[in-house]
mmCIF file of C-alpha atoms in Angstrom:
data_model
loop_
_atom_site.group_PDB
_atom_site.id
_atom_site.type_symbol
_atom_site.label_atom_id
_atom_site.label_comp_id
_atom_site.label_asym_id
_atom_site.label_seq_id
_atom_site.Cartn_x
_atom_site.Cartn_y
_atom_site.Cartn_z
ATOM 1 C CA MET A 11 -101.655 -59.561 -268.860
ATOM 2 C CA SER A 12 -99.867 -57.228 -265.873
ATOM 3 C CA LEU A 13 -96.280 -57.913 -267.813
ATOM 4 C CA ASN A 14 -97.754 -56.257 -270.804
ATOM 5 C CA LEU A 15 -99.577 -53.361 -268.476
ATOM 6 C CA LEU A 16 -95.431 -52.903 -266.832
ATOM 7 C CA LEU A 17 -93.832 -52.243 -270.094
ATOM 8 C CA ASP A 18 -97.140 -50.016 -271.524
ATOM 9 C CA LEU A 19 -96.370 -48.196 -268.085
ATOM 10 C CA VAL A 20 -92.827 -47.472 -268.501
ATOM 11 C CA ASP A 21 -92.997 -46.862 -272.007
ATOM 12 C CA ALA A 22 -95.344 -44.100 -271.681
ATOM 13 C CA GLY A 23 -92.800 -42.467 -268.677
ATOM 14 C CA LYS A 24 -95.339 -43.313 -266.238
ATOM 15 C CA TYR A 25 -92.711 -44.319 -263.720
ATOM 16 C CA ASN A 26 -94.557 -43.946 -260.658
ATOM 17 C CA GLU A 27 -97.367 -46.415 -261.630
ATOM 18 C CA ALA A 28 -95.457 -48.981 -263.093
ATOM 19 C CA TRP A 29 -93.581 -49.343 -260.021
ATOM 20 C CA ILE A 30 -96.543 -50.658 -258.079
ATOM 21 C CA GLU A 31 -97.436 -52.699 -261.268
ATOM 22 C CA ILE A 32 -93.616 -54.849 -260.811
ATOM 23 C CA ASP A 33 -94.541 -55.800 -257.329
ATOM 24 C CA SER A 34 -98.366 -57.270 -258.529
ATOM 25 C CA LEU A 35 -95.783 -59.630 -260.766
ATOM 26 C CA GLU A 36 -95.758 -63.053 -260.344
ATOM 27 C CA TYR A 37 -92.111 -65.469 -260.889
ATOM 28 C CA PRO A 38 -91.410 -65.818 -263.660
ATOM 29 C CA ASP A 39 -92.603 -62.009 -264.767
ATOM 30 C CA THR A 40 -90.796 -60.936 -261.732
ATOM 31 C CA LEU A 41 -87.270 -61.070 -263.596
ATOM 32 C CA GLU A 42 -88.606 -58.949 -266.304
ATOM 33 C CA GLY A 43 -90.174 -56.578 -263.965
ATOM 34 C CA GLU A 44 -87.015 -56.450 -261.726
ATOM 35 C CA PHE A 45 -84.713 -55.310 -264.561
ATOM 36 C CA TRP A 46 -86.939 -52.401 -264.868
ATOM 37 C CA ARG A 47 -86.779 -51.925 -261.254
ATOM 38 C CA ILE A 48 -83.213 -51.058 -261.301
ATOM 39 C CA HIS A 49 -84.371 -48.661 -264.814
ATOM 40 C CA ILE A 50 -86.704 -46.946 -263.327
ATOM 41 C CA SER A 51 -84.079 -45.850 -259.782
ATOM 42 C CA TRP A 52 -81.385 -44.842 -261.465
ATOM 43 C CA TYR A 53 -83.917 -42.993 -263.764
ATOM 44 C CA LYS A 54 -85.810 -41.490 -260.846
ATOM 45 C CA PHE A 55 -81.720 -40.806 -259.454
ATOM 46 C CA HIS A 56 -81.716 -43.261 -256.739
ATOM 47 C CA SER A 57 -78.743 -44.907 -258.215
ATOM 48 C CA ARG A 58 -77.846 -46.307 -254.880
ATOM 49 C CA GLU A 59 -80.663 -48.091 -254.538
ATOM 50 C CA SER A 60 -80.547 -48.870 -258.235
ATOM 51 C CA ILE A 61 -77.358 -50.820 -257.492
ATOM 52 C CA LYS A 62 -78.512 -52.804 -254.269
ATOM 53 C CA ILE A 63 -81.955 -53.594 -256.540
ATOM 54 C CA ALA A 64 -79.184 -55.576 -259.219
ATOM 55 C CA GLU A 65 -77.456 -57.151 -256.626
ATOM 56 C CA GLU A 66 -80.514 -58.535 -255.106
ATOM 57 C CA ALA A 67 -81.633 -59.191 -258.875
ATOM 58 C CA ILE A 68 -78.267 -60.956 -259.643
ATOM 59 C CA ASP A 69 -78.851 -63.366 -256.532
ATOM 60 C CA MET A 70 -82.381 -64.196 -257.604
ATOM 61 C CA ALA A 71 -81.472 -64.842 -261.532
ATOM 62 C CA ASP A 72 -78.916 -67.239 -259.951
ATOM 63 C CA ASN A 73 -80.521 -68.643 -257.086
ATOM 64 C CA ASN A 74 -83.192 -70.109 -260.773
ATOM 65 C CA ASN A 75 -80.607 -70.308 -262.941
ATOM 66 C CA GLN A 76 -81.482 -67.538 -265.678
ATOM 67 C CA PRO A 77 -77.925 -66.446 -266.730
ATOM 68 C CA ILE A 78 -79.910 -64.303 -269.759
ATOM 69 C CA TRP A 79 -81.358 -61.739 -266.742
ATOM 70 C CA LYS A 80 -78.226 -62.103 -264.292
ATOM 71 C CA LEU A 81 -76.968 -60.428 -268.158
ATOM 72 C CA MET A 82 -79.775 -57.366 -268.222
ATOM 73 C CA TYR A 83 -78.850 -56.800 -264.136
ATOM 74 C CA TYR A 84 -75.349 -56.670 -264.866
ATOM 75 C CA LEU A 85 -76.008 -53.606 -267.856
ATOM 76 C CA SER A 86 -78.501 -51.577 -265.827
ATOM 77 C CA GLY A 87 -76.708 -52.115 -262.901
ATOM 78 C CA SER A 88 -73.413 -50.510 -264.405
ATOM 79 C CA ILE A 89 -75.513 -47.774 -266.018
ATOM 80 C CA ALA A 90 -75.902 -46.843 -262.607
ATOM 81 C CA LEU A 91 -72.493 -47.009 -260.918
ATOM 82 C CA ILE A 92 -71.852 -45.162 -264.152
ATOM 83 C CA ILE A 93 -74.623 -42.051 -262.986
ATOM 84 C CA LEU A 94 -72.714 -42.616 -259.463
ATOM 85 C CA ARG A 95 -69.178 -41.923 -261.172
ATOM 86 C CA GLU A 96 -67.840 -45.345 -259.664
ATOM 87 C CA TYR A 97 -65.888 -46.359 -262.813
ATOM 88 C CA GLU A 98 -63.604 -48.706 -261.087
ATOM 89 C CA LEU A 99 -66.256 -50.999 -259.892
ATOM 90 C CA ALA A 100 -68.493 -50.117 -263.091
ATOM 91 C CA LEU A 101 -65.182 -51.521 -264.947
ATOM 92 C CA GLU A 102 -65.372 -54.600 -262.796
ATOM 93 C CA TRP A 103 -69.215 -54.707 -263.544
ATOM 94 C CA ILE A 104 -68.458 -54.820 -267.348
ATOM 95 C CA ASP A 105 -65.632 -57.471 -266.736
ATOM 96 C CA LYS A 106 -68.766 -59.604 -265.147
ATOM 97 C CA LEU A 107 -71.664 -59.093 -268.007
ATOM 98 C CA GLU A 108 -68.583 -60.001 -270.675
ATOM 99 C CA ASP A 109 -68.070 -63.165 -269.337
ATOM 100 C CA LEU A 110 -71.493 -64.065 -269.203
ATOM 101 C CA LEU A 111 -71.480 -62.962 -272.514
ATOM 102 C CA ASP A 112 -68.916 -65.350 -273.847
ATOM 103 C CA GLN A 113 -70.746 -68.247 -272.191
ATOM 104 C CA PHE A 114 -74.191 -67.511 -273.545
ATOM 105 C CA GLN A 115 -74.112 -65.605 -276.998
ATOM 106 C CA ASP A 116 -74.590 -69.047 -278.398
ATOM 107 C CA THR A 117 -77.950 -69.788 -276.556
ATOM 108 C CA THR A 118 -81.423 -69.536 -277.923
ATOM 109 C CA GLU A 119 -81.977 -67.498 -274.577
ATOM 110 C CA TYR A 120 -79.462 -64.780 -275.604
ATOM 111 C CA ARG A 121 -80.884 -64.776 -279.679
ATOM 112 C CA GLU A 122 -84.523 -63.905 -278.185
ATOM 113 C CA LYS A 123 -82.250 -60.652 -276.290
ATOM 114 C CA GLU A 124 -79.393 -59.698 -278.368
ATOM 115 C CA LEU A 125 -81.317 -56.419 -279.954
ATOM 116 C CA GLU A 126 -81.505 -55.362 -276.168
ATOM 117 C CA ILE A 127 -77.928 -56.479 -274.714
ATOM 118 C CA GLN A 128 -76.001 -55.299 -277.628
ATOM 119 C CA HIS A 129 -77.535 -51.745 -277.756
ATOM 120 C CA MET A 130 -77.161 -51.744 -273.606
ATOM 121 C CA TYR A 131 -73.560 -52.947 -273.973
ATOM 122 C CA LEU A 132 -72.516 -50.747 -277.078
ATOM 123 C CA ALA A 133 -74.049 -47.773 -275.145
ATOM 124 C CA ILE A 134 -71.862 -48.626 -271.592
ATOM 125 C CA LYS A 135 -68.495 -49.276 -273.858
ATOM 126 C CA ALA A 136 -69.084 -45.725 -275.531
ATOM 127 C CA TYR A 137 -69.725 -44.236 -272.733
ATOM 128 C CA VAL A 138 -66.230 -45.560 -271.044
ATOM 129 C CA HIS A 139 -64.493 -44.543 -274.239
ATOM 130 C CA LEU A 140 -65.979 -41.140 -273.788
ATOM 131 C CA ARG A 141 -64.424 -40.867 -269.954
ATOM 132 C CA GLY A 142 -60.789 -41.523 -271.834
ATOM 133 C CA GLY A 143 -61.533 -39.135 -273.534
ATOM 134 C CA LEU A 144 -61.611 -41.287 -277.127
ATOM 135 C CA LEU A 145 -64.205 -38.971 -278.699
ATOM 136 C CA ASP A 146 -64.551 -40.555 -281.779
ATOM 137 C CA ASP A 147 -64.537 -44.118 -280.582
ATOM 138 C CA SER A 148 -67.288 -43.184 -278.157
ATOM 139 C CA ILE A 149 -69.657 -41.593 -280.745
ATOM 140 C CA ASP A 150 -68.157 -44.652 -283.097
ATOM 141 C CA LEU A 151 -70.024 -47.000 -281.017
ATOM 142 C CA TYR A 152 -73.460 -44.969 -279.661
ATOM 143 C CA GLU A 153 -73.720 -44.993 -283.442
ATOM 144 C CA GLN A 154 -73.798 -49.043 -283.846
ATOM 145 C CA ALA A 155 -75.926 -48.749 -280.871
ATOM 146 C CA VAL A 156 -78.551 -46.862 -282.129
ATOM 147 C CA ALA A 157 -78.218 -48.800 -285.816
ATOM 148 C CA ILE A 158 -79.115 -51.920 -283.990
ATOM 149 C CA GLY A 159 -81.812 -50.630 -282.358
ATOM 150 C CA GLU A 160 -83.474 -49.157 -285.733
ATOM 151 C CA LYS A 161 -82.276 -52.318 -287.751
ATOM 152 C CA GLN A 162 -85.176 -53.892 -286.969
ATOM 153 C CA ALA A 163 -88.736 -53.767 -284.595
ATOM 154 C CA SER A 164 -87.767 -55.594 -281.459
ATOM 155 C CA SER A 165 -90.580 -57.779 -279.818
ATOM 156 C CA TRP A 166 -89.778 -56.296 -276.642
ATOM 157 C CA VAL A 167 -92.282 -53.290 -276.248
ATOM 158 C CA GLY A 168 -90.253 -51.829 -273.546
ATOM 159 C CA PHE A 169 -86.783 -51.527 -275.981
ATOM 160 C CA ASN A 170 -88.465 -48.113 -277.013
ATOM 161 C CA THR A 171 -86.965 -46.799 -273.644
ATOM 162 C CA ILE A 172 -83.819 -47.997 -274.616
ATOM 163 C CA ARG A 173 -83.489 -46.978 -278.001
ATOM 164 C CA SER A 174 -84.853 -43.418 -276.944
ATOM 165 C CA ILE A 175 -81.407 -42.931 -274.227
ATOM 166 C CA GLY A 176 -79.588 -44.056 -277.489
ATOM 167 C CA TYR A 177 -80.502 -41.468 -279.237
ATOM 168 C CA SER A 178 -80.349 -38.686 -275.973
ATOM 169 C CA THR A 179 -76.593 -39.906 -275.475
ATOM 170 C CA LEU A 180 -75.506 -39.981 -279.232
ATOM 171 C CA GLY A 181 -76.675 -36.395 -279.135
ATOM 172 C CA SER A 182 -75.180 -35.682 -276.102
ATOM 173 C CA VAL A 183 -71.377 -36.530 -277.765
ATOM 174 C CA TYR A 184 -72.202 -35.196 -281.023
ATOM 175 C CA LEU A 185 -72.617 -31.886 -279.410
ATOM 176 C CA LEU A 186 -69.520 -32.133 -277.112
ATOM 177 C CA LYS A 187 -67.655 -33.202 -280.418
ATOM 178 C CA GLY A 188 -69.079 -29.635 -281.812
ATOM 179 C CA ARG A 189 -71.737 -31.818 -284.609
ATOM 180 C CA PHE A 190 -74.622 -29.771 -284.076
ATOM 181 C CA ASP A 191 -76.470 -30.537 -287.016
ATOM 182 C CA ASP A 192 -75.999 -34.336 -286.441
ATOM 183 C CA ALA A 193 -77.152 -33.767 -282.733
ATOM 184 C CA LEU A 194 -79.833 -31.453 -284.119
ATOM 185 C CA GLU A 195 -81.138 -34.321 -286.515
ATOM 186 C CA ILE A 196 -80.630 -37.686 -283.567
ATOM 187 C CA PHE A 197 -83.033 -34.976 -281.194
ATOM 188 C CA LYS A 198 -85.245 -34.432 -283.696
ATOM 189 C CA ARG A 199 -85.776 -38.459 -284.160
ATOM 190 C CA ARG A 200 -86.094 -39.107 -280.298
ATOM 191 C CA LEU A 201 -88.756 -36.178 -280.448
ATOM 192 C CA ALA A 202 -90.525 -38.245 -283.119
ATOM 193 C CA LEU A 203 -89.946 -41.371 -280.946
ATOM 194 C CA ALA A 204 -91.086 -39.962 -277.627
ATOM 195 C CA TYR A 205 -94.114 -39.041 -279.858
ATOM 196 C CA GLU A 206 -95.120 -42.544 -281.002
ATOM 197 C CA MET A 207 -94.371 -43.651 -277.969
ATOM 198 C CA LYS A 208 -96.745 -40.669 -276.096
ATOM 199 C CA ASN A 209 -93.861 -40.708 -273.943
ATOM 200 C CA LEU A 210 -94.514 -36.857 -272.249
ATOM 201 C CA ILE A 211 -91.008 -37.058 -270.223
ATOM 202 C CA PHE A 212 -88.957 -38.138 -273.157
ATOM 203 C CA ILE A 213 -91.207 -35.475 -275.711
ATOM 204 C CA TRP A 214 -90.178 -32.432 -273.122
ATOM 205 C CA ARG A 215 -86.521 -33.390 -272.809
ATOM 206 C CA SER A 216 -86.334 -34.003 -276.554
ATOM 207 C CA GLN A 217 -87.756 -30.832 -276.598
ATOM 208 C CA GLN A 218 -85.121 -29.171 -273.849
ATOM 209 C CA GLN A 219 -82.552 -30.983 -276.171
ATOM 210 C CA ILE A 220 -82.724 -29.407 -279.392
ATOM 211 C CA THR A 221 -83.090 -26.252 -277.710
ATOM 212 C CA GLU A 222 -79.246 -27.057 -276.052
ATOM 213 C CA VAL A 223 -78.420 -26.999 -280.169
ATOM 214 C CA TYR A 224 -79.754 -23.818 -280.366
ATOM 215 C CA TRP A 225 -78.125 -22.399 -277.077
ATOM 216 C CA LYS A 226 -74.545 -24.016 -278.211
ATOM 217 C CA THR A 227 -74.815 -22.418 -282.153
ATOM 218 C CA ASN A 228 -75.424 -18.829 -280.627
ATOM 219 C CA GLN A 229 -79.909 -19.129 -281.511
ATOM 220 C CA TYR A 230 -80.846 -17.456 -278.552
ATOM 221 C CA PHE A 231 -84.149 -16.172 -279.595
ATOM 222 C CA ASP A 232 -84.772 -19.942 -280.720
ATOM 223 C CA ALA A 233 -83.836 -21.310 -277.998
ATOM 224 C CA TYR A 234 -85.789 -18.470 -275.812
ATOM 225 C CA HIS A 235 -88.772 -19.782 -277.517
ATOM 226 C CA ASN A 236 -88.211 -23.628 -277.603
ATOM 227 C CA LEU A 237 -87.763 -23.592 -274.245
ATOM 228 C CA GLN A 238 -90.674 -21.636 -273.064
ATOM 229 C CA ILE A 239 -92.590 -24.813 -274.935
ATOM 230 C CA VAL A 240 -90.527 -26.719 -272.616
ATOM 231 C CA LEU A 241 -91.559 -25.227 -269.651
ATOM 232 C CA ALA A 242 -95.145 -24.868 -270.503
ATOM 233 C CA LYS A 243 -95.287 -29.341 -270.766
ATOM 234 C CA TYR A 244 -94.989 -29.336 -267.302
ATOM 235 C CA HIS A 245 -97.946 -28.280 -266.282
ATOM 236 C CA ASP A 246 -98.987 -31.990 -268.241
ATOM 237 C CA PHE A 247 -97.458 -34.011 -265.614
ATOM 238 C CA LYS A 248 -99.311 -36.373 -263.448
ATOM 239 C CA ASP A 249 -96.447 -38.487 -262.354
ATOM 240 C CA THR A 250 -93.559 -36.611 -261.042
ATOM 241 C CA ASN A 251 -90.297 -37.587 -259.648
ATOM 242 C CA GLU A 252 -87.146 -35.988 -259.259
ATOM 243 C CA PHE A 253 -85.806 -36.293 -262.817
ATOM 244 C CA ILE A 254 -88.283 -34.264 -264.094
ATOM 245 C CA TRP A 255 -87.238 -31.700 -261.596
ATOM 246 C CA ARG A 256 -84.108 -31.677 -262.435
ATOM 247 C CA HIS A 257 -84.639 -31.105 -265.723
ATOM 248 C CA LYS A 258 -87.234 -28.287 -264.803
ATOM 249 C CA VAL A 259 -84.141 -26.739 -262.669
ATOM 250 C CA GLN A 260 -82.103 -26.302 -266.072
ATOM 251 C CA SER A 261 -84.889 -24.757 -268.075
ATOM 252 C CA LEU A 262 -85.577 -22.633 -265.478
ATOM 253 C CA PHE A 263 -81.528 -21.337 -265.325
ATOM 254 C CA LYS A 264 -81.492 -20.912 -269.480
ATOM 255 C CA LEU A 265 -84.411 -18.819 -268.971
ATOM 256 C CA ILE A 266 -83.330 -16.321 -266.800
ATOM 257 C CA ILE A 267 -79.648 -16.543 -268.979
ATOM 258 C CA LEU A 268 -82.034 -15.934 -272.125
ATOM 259 C CA THR A 269 -84.412 -13.124 -270.858
ATOM 260 C CA LEU A 270 -81.340 -11.163 -269.399
ATOM 261 C CA LYS A 271 -79.627 -11.486 -272.597
ATOM 262 C CA LEU A 272 -82.710 -10.539 -274.526
ATOM 263 C CA SER A 273 -83.402 -7.038 -271.871
ATOM 264 C CA LYS A 274 -86.031 -8.669 -270.178
ATOM 265 C CA ASP A 275 -84.957 -8.423 -267.036
ATOM 266 C CA GLU A 276 -88.166 -8.542 -264.848
ATOM 267 C CA GLU A 277 -89.569 -11.724 -266.507
ATOM 268 C CA ALA A 278 -86.278 -13.206 -265.603
ATOM 269 C CA GLU A 279 -86.703 -12.279 -261.822
ATOM 270 C CA GLU A 280 -90.086 -14.294 -262.387
ATOM 271 C CA TYR A 281 -87.702 -17.216 -263.595
ATOM 272 C CA TYR A 282 -85.895 -16.974 -260.319
ATOM 273 C CA GLN A 283 -88.318 -17.008 -257.864
ATOM 274 C CA GLU A 284 -90.151 -19.758 -259.550
ATOM 275 C CA LEU A 285 -86.407 -21.714 -259.560
ATOM 276 C CA GLU A 286 -85.801 -20.562 -255.975
ATOM 277 C CA LYS A 287 -89.264 -21.960 -254.935
ATOM 278 C CA ILE A 288 -88.521 -25.777 -256.323
ATOM 279 C CA THR A 289 -85.321 -25.800 -255.617
ATOM 280 C CA ILE A 290 -86.847 -25.510 -251.646
ATOM 281 C CA GLU A 291 -89.385 -27.436 -252.002
ATOM 282 C CA HIS A 292 -87.901 -30.376 -253.794
ATOM 283 C CA ASN A 293 -84.917 -30.107 -251.774
ATOM 284 C CA LEU A 294 -82.848 -30.354 -254.909
ATOM 285 C CA GLU A 295 -79.396 -30.288 -252.831
ATOM 286 C CA ASP A 296 -77.322 -31.332 -256.332
ATOM 287 C CA PHE A 297 -77.832 -27.656 -257.635
ATOM 288 C CA PRO A 298 -76.310 -25.240 -255.352
ATOM 289 C CA TYR A 299 -74.801 -23.421 -258.420
ATOM 290 C CA THR A 300 -78.226 -23.010 -260.317
ATOM 291 C CA LEU A 301 -79.579 -21.278 -257.773
ATOM 292 C CA LYS A 302 -76.660 -19.362 -256.923
ATOM 293 C CA LEU A 303 -75.594 -18.356 -260.722
ATOM 294 C CA SER A 304 -78.729 -16.726 -261.343
ATOM 295 C CA LYS A 305 -78.801 -14.651 -258.529
ATOM 296 C CA ALA A 306 -75.341 -13.805 -259.139
ATOM 297 C CA LEU A 307 -76.289 -12.948 -262.637
ATOM 298 C CA ILE A 308 -79.356 -11.029 -261.961
ATOM 299 C CA LEU A 309 -77.359 -8.637 -259.959
ATOM 300 C CA LYS A 310 -74.395 -8.121 -262.322
ATOM 301 C CA SER A 311 -77.440 -6.493 -264.885
ATOM 302 C CA SER A 312 -78.520 -3.763 -261.798
ATOM 303 C CA ASN A 313 -76.954 -0.609 -262.878
ATOM 304 C CA LYS A 314 -76.363 -0.169 -258.659
ATOM 305 C CA LEU A 315 -72.727 -0.539 -257.611
ATOM 306 C CA ARG A 316 -73.357 -2.493 -254.418
ATOM 307 C CA ASP A 317 -75.599 -5.407 -256.655
ATOM 308 C CA LYS A 318 -72.203 -5.694 -259.229
ATOM 309 C CA VAL A 319 -70.274 -5.819 -255.535
ATOM 310 C CA ALA A 320 -72.312 -8.941 -254.245
ATOM 311 C CA ALA A 321 -72.757 -10.486 -257.885
ATOM 312 C CA LEU A 322 -69.046 -10.490 -258.017
ATOM 313 C CA ASP A 323 -68.697 -11.887 -254.324
ATOM 314 C CA LEU A 324 -70.877 -14.796 -255.842
ATOM 315 C CA LEU A 325 -69.359 -15.717 -258.579
ATOM 316 C CA ILE A 326 -66.048 -16.074 -256.630
ATOM 317 C CA GLU A 327 -67.239 -18.113 -254.153
ATOM 318 C CA ILE A 328 -69.011 -20.401 -257.102
ATOM 319 C CA ILE A 329 -65.815 -21.101 -259.049
ATOM 320 C CA ASN A 330 -64.233 -21.663 -256.006
ATOM 321 C CA GLU A 331 -66.667 -24.587 -255.053
ATOM 322 C CA ILE A 332 -66.985 -25.024 -258.474
ATOM 323 C CA ASP A 333 -63.142 -26.245 -258.725
ATOM 324 C CA LYS A 334 -63.003 -27.657 -255.364
ATOM 325 C CA SER A 335 -65.250 -30.028 -256.400
ATOM 326 C CA LYS A 336 -63.843 -30.758 -260.098
ATOM 327 C CA LEU A 337 -67.476 -30.668 -260.965
ATOM 328 C CA TYR A 338 -66.599 -29.754 -264.630
ATOM 329 C CA VAL A 339 -68.331 -32.425 -266.744
ATOM 330 C CA SER A 340 -71.574 -32.429 -268.005
ATOM 331 C CA ASP A 341 -73.783 -35.510 -266.588
ATOM 332 C CA GLY A 342 -76.790 -34.664 -266.283
ATOM 333 C CA ILE A 343 -76.523 -33.488 -262.889
ATOM 334 C CA VAL A 344 -73.733 -30.643 -262.939
ATOM 335 C CA ASP A 345 -74.559 -28.664 -266.082
ATOM 336 C CA ASP A 346 -71.185 -28.111 -268.180
ATOM 337 C CA ASN A 347 -72.342 -24.207 -269.177
ATOM 338 C CA ILE A 348 -71.968 -23.537 -265.152
ATOM 339 C CA PRO A 349 -68.617 -23.472 -265.018
ATOM 340 C CA MET A 350 -68.316 -21.241 -268.225
ATOM 341 C CA ILE A 351 -70.795 -19.109 -267.606
ATOM 342 C CA THR A 352 -69.296 -18.439 -264.250
ATOM 343 C CA LEU A 353 -65.795 -17.828 -265.768
ATOM 344 C CA LEU A 354 -66.897 -15.347 -268.021
ATOM 345 C CA ASN A 355 -69.233 -13.102 -265.949
ATOM 346 C CA LEU A 356 -66.654 -13.444 -263.536
ATOM 347 C CA TYR A 357 -64.005 -12.313 -265.998
ATOM 348 C CA ASP A 358 -66.312 -9.627 -267.512
ATOM 349 C CA LEU A 359 -66.756 -8.313 -263.600
ATOM 350 C CA TYR A 360 -62.768 -8.142 -263.286
ATOM 351 C CA LEU A 361 -62.684 -5.926 -266.507
ATOM 352 C CA TRP A 362 -65.200 -3.728 -265.163
ATOM 353 C CA GLU A 363 -63.469 -3.136 -261.866
ATOM 354 C CA LEU A 364 -60.084 -2.837 -263.380
ATOM 355 C CA LYS A 365 -61.269 -0.099 -265.668
ATOM 356 C CA SER A 366 -63.445 1.865 -263.033
ATOM 357 C CA THR A 367 -60.458 1.655 -260.122
ATOM 358 C CA GLU A 368 -57.734 1.301 -262.336
ATOM 359 C CA ASN A 369 -56.679 -1.820 -260.025
ATOM 360 C CA GLU A 370 -54.217 -3.845 -261.263
ATOM 361 C CA ASP A 371 -54.047 -6.601 -258.418
ATOM 362 C CA VAL A 372 -56.583 -8.227 -260.643
ATOM 363 C CA ILE A 373 -54.868 -8.744 -263.735
ATOM 364 C CA GLY A 374 -53.239 -11.703 -262.422
ATOM 365 C CA ASP A 375 -56.688 -12.937 -261.480
ATOM 366 C CA ILE A 376 -57.898 -12.168 -265.413
ATOM 367 C CA ASP A 377 -55.052 -13.440 -266.749
ATOM 368 C CA GLU A 378 -55.824 -17.057 -264.930
ATOM 369 C CA LEU A 379 -59.796 -16.762 -266.000
ATOM 370 C CA SER A 380 -58.720 -16.469 -269.982
ATOM 371 C CA SER A 381 -56.529 -19.131 -270.103
ATOM 372 C CA LYS A 382 -59.440 -21.350 -268.140
ATOM 373 C CA LEU A 383 -62.088 -19.821 -269.717
ATOM 374 C CA ILE A 384 -60.944 -20.539 -273.591
ATOM 375 C CA PHE A 385 -60.029 -24.468 -273.130
ATOM 376 C CA LEU A 386 -63.261 -25.020 -271.421
ATOM 377 C CA ALA A 387 -65.376 -23.454 -274.275
ATOM 378 C CA LEU A 388 -62.512 -25.598 -276.527
ATOM 379 C CA SER A 389 -62.818 -28.768 -274.576
ATOM 380 C CA TYR A 390 -66.882 -28.381 -274.653
ATOM 381 C CA ASN A 391 -66.452 -26.867 -278.224
ATOM 382 C CA SER A 392 -69.083 -23.920 -276.874
ATOM 383 C CA LEU A 393 -68.672 -21.765 -279.611
ATOM 384 C CA PRO A 394 -70.574 -18.810 -278.180
ATOM 385 C CA ILE A 395 -68.804 -19.129 -274.740
ATOM 386 C CA LEU A 396 -65.782 -18.998 -277.005
ATOM 387 C CA GLY A 397 -66.702 -16.207 -278.912
ATOM 388 C CA GLU A 398 -67.664 -14.168 -275.937
ATOM 389 C CA ALA A 399 -64.283 -14.596 -274.346
ATOM 390 C CA ILE A 400 -62.346 -13.637 -277.271
ATOM 391 C CA LEU A 401 -64.470 -10.256 -277.339
ATOM 392 C CA LEU A 402 -63.656 -9.867 -273.710
ATOM 393 C CA ASP A 403 -59.703 -10.259 -274.272
ATOM 394 C CA ALA A 404 -60.148 -7.843 -276.621
ATOM 395 C CA ARG A 405 -62.016 -5.145 -274.145
ATOM 396 C CA TYR A 406 -58.815 -6.541 -271.970
ATOM 397 C CA ASN A 407 -56.370 -5.433 -274.409
ATOM 398 C CA MET A 408 -58.035 -2.088 -274.820
ATOM 399 C CA ILE A 409 -58.059 -1.412 -271.361
ATOM 400 C CA THR A 410 -54.218 -2.354 -270.673
#
């Protein structure tokens, strides 16, 4: 009964309660509990801890002659390594799990977990292809994973969580490919599953992803109203964790940009104050650019000369930090919008400086910015950013 309760808690996204329930499990239920301990840990962005748990679980499976659970631990641990961007070690783990697949795929124990194993394995391989720039191959593998999840109902209650993550990753790759209609459809399927699971985390995350489609297709009014719904749902959470706070930061960041675009400057300032508060309270140090960029955009919208100069200095500082860290990858931690929005607004302010002061020293910077911005916009299929970049190029040509 305790194991069933654990799986119900996992499906509902009640991770803190699930973590407590794992500790009450007795062998052999502990084997499954350790899988979810790894999963919960990386889902709460404690990936270093989840790798340690995975290593200990692999040893436990070895000692108890449980090769299928050993395989499951390698699968979940590989995801944690990918989150940490430790790709070489992740590939080593994938090689080991593939050896286990070859050894045990004809066994009864494997067939009992075949849906779950294949779903996770295909998703991991898809990410490896994605890292190699093979978007079409990655989409094909993700689609196979999702098809496995939908083909027949799994007897494993926790499988709905894995299905939901499959929808999420496939939709994200559709966005990278510019297949916005497909992304919207898959995110809506994830939302329907989330309501079926009664998982508040997946409900608001799915709505946030739907907002991202509106964002990337220049439907700012729809994105704004959808994000207000997303923000309101945070008040429903009783079981909060770092994952939730991180995504609240992203929602507030986008709302600041949208309200500025819609000339709602006072509302933008209110969202900034809330963003600053939760960033400090929850020590979200992985978001230095989000808070700083939000401040720069608010300053840039001001009519005061000193505010625009301060915004220019901040944007230069941000882009130098991003260039140094090479964080141009959308991975759920660094938003791919941040580099592009920084470049776009820096370009705009350089044009303002060129027109206001006729300082031709910025021409070299503008040429470099234009090339980098258009390259990134094309790489991420960000049509709104690309359109704004082209308009800035036209303004630049008129000025010069």
